[in-house]
mmCIF file of C-alpha atoms in Angstrom:
data_model
loop_
_atom_site.group_PDB
_atom_site.id
_atom_site.type_symbol
_atom_site.label_atom_id
_atom_site.label_comp_id
_atom_site.label_asym_id
_atom_site.label_seq_id
_atom_site.Cartn_x
_atom_site.Cartn_y
_atom_site.Cartn_z
ATOM 1 C CA GLN A 1 -6.778 -13.847 -12.596
ATOM 2 C CA LYS A 2 -5.692 -11.190 -9.824
ATOM 3 C CA GLU A 3 -2.801 -8.746 -11.060
ATOM 4 C CA VAL A 4 -0.610 -9.871 -8.303
ATOM 5 C CA GLU A 5 -1.386 -13.209 -6.425
ATOM 6 C CA GLN A 6 -0.029 -14.089 -2.896
ATOM 7 C CA ASN A 7 -0.513 -17.352 -0.838
ATOM 8 C CA SER A 8 -2.672 -16.283 1.871
ATOM 9 C CA GLY A 9 -1.452 -18.590 4.447
ATOM 10 C CA PRO A 10 -0.681 -18.808 6.936
ATOM 11 C CA LEU A 11 3.127 -19.820 6.453
ATOM 12 C CA SER A 12 4.503 -21.158 9.942
ATOM 13 C CA VAL A 13 8.156 -21.473 10.358
ATOM 14 C CA PRO A 14 10.073 -22.314 13.303
ATOM 15 C CA GLU A 15 11.681 -19.389 15.063
ATOM 16 C CA GLY A 16 15.339 -18.782 13.786
ATOM 17 C CA ALA A 17 13.985 -20.787 10.122
ATOM 18 C CA ILE A 18 14.068 -18.754 6.913
ATOM 19 C CA ALA A 19 10.657 -17.850 5.719
ATOM 20 C CA SER A 20 10.188 -17.520 1.978
ATOM 21 C CA LEU A 21 6.999 -15.674 0.722
ATOM 22 C CA ASN A 22 6.367 -15.461 -3.208
ATOM 23 C CA CYS A 23 4.328 -13.349 -4.999
ATOM 24 C CA THR A 24 3.513 -13.416 -9.036
ATOM 25 C CA TYR A 25 2.073 -10.847 -11.260
ATOM 26 C CA SER A 26 0.481 -10.379 -14.505
ATOM 27 C CA ASP A 27 1.375 -7.114 -15.724
ATOM 28 C CA ARG A 28 4.810 -7.234 -17.646
ATOM 29 C CA GLY A 29 4.603 -3.471 -17.820
ATOM 30 C CA SER A 30 5.299 -3.342 -14.042
ATOM 31 C CA GLN A 31 8.811 -2.421 -13.303
ATOM 32 C CA SER A 32 8.681 -2.088 -9.620
ATOM 33 C CA PHE A 33 8.212 -4.254 -7.105
ATOM 34 C CA PHE A 34 7.666 -3.467 -2.964
ATOM 35 C CA TRP A 35 7.457 -5.624 -0.014
ATOM 36 C CA TYR A 36 5.380 -3.968 2.985
ATOM 37 C CA ARG A 37 5.027 -5.810 6.218
ATOM 38 C CA GLN A 38 1.464 -5.050 7.885
ATOM 39 C CA TYR A 39 0.728 -5.942 11.923
ATOM 40 C CA SER A 40 -2.892 -6.886 12.793
ATOM 41 C CA GLY A 41 -4.833 -3.453 12.951
ATOM 42 C CA LYS A 42 -1.715 -1.466 11.807
ATOM 43 C CA SER A 43 -1.012 0.340 8.255
ATOM 44 C CA PRO A 44 1.578 -1.107 6.110
ATOM 45 C CA GLU A 45 5.041 -0.360 6.522
ATOM 46 C CA LEU A 46 7.963 -0.751 3.891
ATOM 47 C CA ILE A 47 10.420 -3.375 3.972
ATOM 48 C CA MET A 48 12.249 -3.273 0.625
ATOM 49 C CA PHE A 49 11.910 -2.225 -3.138
ATOM 50 C CA ILE A 50 13.637 -4.246 -5.905
ATOM 51 C CA TYR A 51 13.214 -3.058 -9.663
ATOM 52 C CA SER A 52 16.446 -4.958 -11.164
ATOM 53 C CA ASN A 53 16.665 -8.750 -11.651
ATOM 54 C CA GLY A 54 18.416 -10.495 -9.246
ATOM 55 C CA ASP A 55 18.855 -10.128 -5.545
ATOM 56 C CA LYS A 56 18.773 -7.296 -3.172
ATOM 57 C CA GLU A 57 19.533 -7.667 0.370
ATOM 58 C CA ASP A 58 18.913 -5.468 3.462
ATOM 59 C CA GLY A 59 19.803 -7.238 7.027
ATOM 60 C CA ARG A 60 17.582 -10.247 7.317
ATOM 61 C CA PHE A 61 15.850 -9.423 4.371
ATOM 62 C CA THR A 62 16.595 -10.574 0.626
ATOM 63 C CA ALA A 63 14.226 -9.174 -2.374
ATOM 64 C CA GLN A 64 14.351 -11.580 -5.349
ATOM 65 C CA LEU A 65 13.123 -10.521 -8.697
ATOM 66 C CA ASN A 66 12.444 -12.320 -11.931
ATOM 67 C CA LYS A 67 10.989 -10.573 -14.469
ATOM 68 C CA ALA A 68 11.003 -13.326 -16.997
ATOM 69 C CA SER A 69 9.308 -15.596 -14.658
ATOM 70 C CA GLN A 70 7.113 -12.459 -13.225
ATOM 71 C CA TYR A 71 8.109 -13.744 -9.880
ATOM 72 C CA VAL A 72 9.287 -11.716 -6.851
ATOM 73 C CA SER A 73 9.870 -13.176 -3.499
ATOM 74 C CA LEU A 74 11.289 -12.109 0.006
ATOM 75 C CA LEU A 75 13.641 -13.992 2.196
ATOM 76 C CA ILE A 76 13.770 -13.615 5.699
ATOM 77 C CA ARG A 77 16.639 -14.939 7.478
ATOM 78 C CA ASP A 78 16.466 -16.006 11.549
ATOM 79 C CA SER A 79 12.927 -15.503 11.447
ATOM 80 C CA GLN A 80 11.696 -13.973 14.661
ATOM 81 C CA PRO A 81 8.340 -14.059 16.381
ATOM 82 C CA SER A 82 8.242 -10.686 16.057
ATOM 83 C CA ASP A 83 8.300 -11.223 12.172
ATOM 84 C CA SER A 84 4.711 -12.425 12.580
ATOM 85 C CA ALA A 85 2.782 -10.317 10.491
ATOM 86 C CA THR A 86 1.211 -10.101 7.072
ATOM 87 C CA TYR A 87 3.475 -9.488 4.199
ATOM 88 C CA LEU A 88 2.043 -7.468 1.059
ATOM 89 C CA CYS A 89 3.777 -7.929 -1.979
ATOM 90 C CA ALA A 90 2.846 -4.385 -4.731
ATOM 91 C CA ALA A 91 3.932 -3.896 -8.218
ATOM 92 C CA ARG A 92 4.135 -0.475 -10.015
ATOM 93 C CA ARG A 93 4.449 0.740 -13.439
ATOM 94 C CA ASP A 94 6.529 3.387 -14.287
ATOM 95 C CA THR A 95 4.756 5.009 -16.818
ATOM 96 C CA GLY A 96 0.793 5.655 -17.133
ATOM 97 C CA ARG A 97 -0.467 4.674 -13.590
ATOM 98 C CA ARG A 98 1.823 5.524 -10.582
ATOM 99 C CA ALA A 99 -0.345 3.977 -7.997
ATOM 100 C CA LEU A 100 0.790 0.534 -6.313
ATOM 101 C CA THR A 101 -1.281 -2.530 -7.224
ATOM 102 C CA PHE A 102 -1.303 -4.772 -3.923
ATOM 103 C CA GLY A 103 -1.296 -8.961 -3.248
ATOM 104 C CA SER A 104 -4.143 -9.584 -0.886
ATOM 105 C CA GLY A 105 -1.153 -10.636 1.617
ATOM 106 C CA THR A 106 0.274 -13.591 2.977
ATOM 107 C CA ARG A 107 0.096 -14.405 6.687
ATOM 108 C CA LEU A 108 3.527 -15.269 8.435
ATOM 109 C CA GLN A 109 4.071 -17.009 11.686
ATOM 110 C CA VAL A 110 6.908 -17.738 13.467
ATOM 111 C CA GLN A 111 6.610 -20.056 15.963
ATOM 112 C CA PRO A 112 9.042 -19.516 19.216
ATOM 113 C CA ASP B 1 10.987 10.397 8.218
ATOM 114 C CA VAL B 2 8.232 10.435 6.173
ATOM 115 C CA LYS B 3 5.117 11.453 8.419
ATOM 116 C CA VAL B 4 1.527 10.738 6.690
ATOM 117 C CA THR B 5 -1.174 11.834 8.895
ATOM 118 C CA GLN B 6 -4.583 10.812 9.044
ATOM 119 C CA SER B 7 -7.319 13.343 11.353
ATOM 120 C CA SER B 8 -9.088 10.336 12.888
ATOM 121 C CA ARG B 9 -7.737 6.619 14.030
ATOM 122 C CA TYR B 10 -11.650 5.867 14.419
ATOM 123 C CA LEU B 11 -14.776 7.029 13.007
ATOM 124 C CA VAL B 12 -18.548 6.059 13.399
ATOM 125 C CA LYS B 13 -20.990 7.491 11.226
ATOM 126 C CA ARG B 14 -24.635 7.299 9.996
ATOM 127 C CA THR B 15 -26.020 5.784 6.542
ATOM 128 C CA GLY B 16 -26.557 9.248 4.674
ATOM 129 C CA GLU B 17 -24.164 11.138 5.907
ATOM 130 C CA LYS B 18 -21.320 13.031 4.075
ATOM 131 C CA VAL B 19 -18.031 12.058 5.440
ATOM 132 C CA PHE B 20 -14.599 13.945 4.952
ATOM 133 C CA LEU B 21 -11.555 12.081 5.563
ATOM 134 C CA GLU B 22 -8.405 13.991 5.753
ATOM 135 C CA CYS B 23 -4.518 13.394 5.455
ATOM 136 C CA VAL B 24 -1.702 15.464 5.377
ATOM 137 C CA GLN B 25 1.633 14.332 4.370
ATOM 138 C CA ASP B 26 4.892 16.639 5.486
ATOM 139 C CA MET B 27 7.516 15.490 2.868
ATOM 140 C CA ASP B 28 6.305 17.975 -0.172
ATOM 141 C CA HIS B 29 5.335 14.701 -2.255
ATOM 142 C CA GLU B 30 3.543 14.985 -5.432
ATOM 143 C CA ASN B 31 1.610 11.974 -5.652
ATOM 144 C CA MET B 32 -1.157 11.186 -2.890
ATOM 145 C CA PHE B 33 -3.365 8.338 -2.480
ATOM 146 C CA TRP B 34 -6.211 6.639 -0.965
ATOM 147 C CA TYR B 35 -6.749 2.772 -0.382
ATOM 148 C CA ARG B 36 -9.376 0.658 1.094
ATOM 149 C CA GLN B 37 -8.522 -2.763 3.127
ATOM 150 C CA ASP B 38 -11.055 -5.208 3.656
ATOM 151 C CA PRO B 39 -10.423 -9.004 4.675
ATOM 152 C CA GLY B 40 -9.827 -11.392 2.430
ATOM 153 C CA LEU B 41 -9.788 -8.240 -0.539
ATOM 154 C CA GLY B 42 -6.616 -6.636 0.341
ATOM 155 C CA LEU B 43 -5.960 -2.949 -0.518
ATOM 156 C CA ARG B 44 -7.900 -1.302 -3.304
ATOM 157 C CA LEU B 45 -7.239 1.830 -4.795
ATOM 158 C CA ILE B 46 -10.108 4.573 -4.519
ATOM 159 C CA TYR B 47 -8.522 8.097 -6.149
ATOM 160 C CA PHE B 48 -4.890 9.185 -6.435
ATOM 161 C CA SER B 49 -3.440 12.717 -7.160
ATOM 162 C CA TYR B 50 -0.200 13.504 -8.958
ATOM 163 C CA ASP B 51 -0.780 17.368 -8.593
ATOM 164 C CA VAL B 52 -2.462 19.907 -6.911
ATOM 165 C CA LYS B 53 -6.262 19.987 -8.026
ATOM 166 C CA MET B 54 -5.247 17.038 -10.064
ATOM 167 C CA LYS B 55 -7.179 13.728 -9.551
ATOM 168 C CA GLU B 56 -7.802 10.018 -11.226
ATOM 169 C CA LYS B 57 -9.982 7.394 -10.645
ATOM 170 C CA GLY B 58 -8.456 4.225 -9.272
ATOM 171 C CA ASP B 59 -10.295 0.752 -9.017
ATOM 172 C CA ILE B 60 -12.982 1.753 -6.561
ATOM 173 C CA PRO B 61 -14.197 5.013 -6.798
ATOM 174 C CA GLU B 62 -17.596 4.431 -6.904
ATOM 175 C CA GLY B 63 -19.635 6.588 -4.018
ATOM 176 C CA TYR B 64 -16.232 8.348 -3.283
ATOM 177 C CA SER B 65 -14.803 11.802 -4.482
ATOM 178 C CA VAL B 66 -11.545 13.541 -3.493
ATOM 179 C CA SER B 67 -10.024 16.988 -3.313
ATOM 180 C CA ARG B 68 -6.377 18.441 -3.497
ATOM 181 C CA GLU B 69 -6.272 22.097 -2.792
ATOM 182 C CA LYS B 70 -2.850 22.111 -1.197
ATOM 183 C CA LYS B 71 -0.009 19.903 -2.269
ATOM 184 C CA GLU B 72 0.379 18.348 1.366
ATOM 185 C CA ARG B 73 -3.430 17.611 1.931
ATOM 186 C CA PHE B 74 -5.638 15.250 0.249
ATOM 187 C CA SER B 75 -9.280 14.276 1.635
ATOM 188 C CA LEU B 76 -11.468 11.470 0.691
ATOM 189 C CA ILE B 77 -15.087 12.263 0.752
ATOM 190 C CA LEU B 78 -17.911 9.989 0.999
ATOM 191 C CA GLU B 79 -21.028 11.573 -0.357
ATOM 192 C CA SER B 80 -23.659 9.741 1.193
ATOM 193 C CA ALA B 81 -22.007 6.953 3.186
ATOM 194 C CA SER B 82 -23.644 3.341 3.426
ATOM 195 C CA THR B 83 -22.857 0.323 5.182
ATOM 196 C CA ASN B 84 -20.951 -1.352 2.469
ATOM 197 C CA GLN B 85 -18.121 1.385 2.786
ATOM 198 C CA THR B 86 -17.463 0.421 6.490
ATOM 199 C CA SER B 87 -13.524 0.082 6.364
ATOM 200 C CA MET B 88 -10.317 0.477 6.669
ATOM 201 C CA TYR B 89 -9.191 3.642 4.958
ATOM 202 C CA LEU B 90 -5.520 3.971 4.340
ATOM 203 C CA CYS B 91 -3.633 7.147 2.967
ATOM 204 C CA ALA B 92 -0.513 7.209 1.024
ATOM 205 C CA SER B 93 2.086 9.524 -0.783
ATOM 206 C CA SER B 94 4.952 8.891 -2.455
ATOM 207 C CA GLY B 95 7.680 11.630 -4.255
ATOM 208 C CA LEU B 96 8.497 11.556 -8.012
ATOM 209 C CA PRO B 97 11.031 9.442 -9.304
ATOM 210 C CA GLY B 98 14.466 10.803 -9.037
ATOM 211 C CA ARG B 99 17.141 10.935 -12.109
ATOM 212 C CA ASP B 100 19.615 8.786 -10.710
ATOM 213 C CA ASP B 101 17.321 5.963 -9.221
ATOM 214 C CA GLY B 102 16.298 4.298 -12.877
ATOM 215 C CA GLY B 103 12.799 6.084 -12.073
ATOM 216 C CA SER B 104 11.513 3.552 -9.590
ATOM 217 C CA ASN B 105 12.730 4.309 -6.256
ATOM 218 C CA GLN B 106 10.022 6.210 -4.911
ATOM 219 C CA PRO B 107 7.695 3.861 -2.821
ATOM 220 C CA GLN B 108 4.585 4.696 -1.465
ATOM 221 C CA HIS B 109 4.273 5.566 2.573
ATOM 222 C CA PHE B 110 1.145 4.970 4.601
ATOM 223 C CA GLY B 111 -0.509 6.736 7.846
ATOM 224 C CA ASP B 112 -2.069 5.059 10.354
ATOM 225 C CA GLY B 113 -5.201 4.525 8.708
ATOM 226 C CA THR B 114 -8.950 5.401 9.636
ATOM 227 C CA ARG B 115 -11.223 2.401 10.459
ATOM 228 C CA LEU B 116 -14.660 3.853 9.778
ATOM 229 C CA SER B 117 -17.803 2.391 10.636
ATOM 230 C CA ILE B 118 -21.247 3.168 9.030
ATOM 231 C CA LEU B 119 -24.355 2.511 10.778
#
């Protein structure tokens, strides 16, 4: 079992819709969670991080964390074609190894 | 803004060569990381460093070594390049957790990547 699991997609949504990207993790020692966006041929860029249970909003993006269920999600409201990319979920322990463990990513396609 | 600079965007080398990939960050970050990214396998951690002259193995260190002589620079070395090391290599850096952020608000920032081809 991978430590961080994501559905590879593609997830296809129409322009203006809400895109929901999901991620589960197996290491209960993970405390911080990060969402990165990666365009084809480019390096990952940070969208949001979350470390408390509940929701965290930043513009059109909302990250949700449920530590009891070991579940992280990213909602993108009013999806735009420019949001089409691969979204990487990552988890990190805050003790011991501080490197991120990444999921394989979900490819999102926003249809105009 | 954090700037992580990788020395080459594209690199072509031959089997058996010793290859150096350089990474420099300008934010005085303590932590630096090297990943490789392959289709279907995602980002995998090769090596990381918490401080100057310190290094720790990641998940796939075989065939690689690293050097961190200065805080801002972290080098990845392919001792004897092989074709299965053809990949996208990504360097990242992050600071230490702060006192007022629950110890968690230090995301990694990535360089633009080096696409390495071993022929």
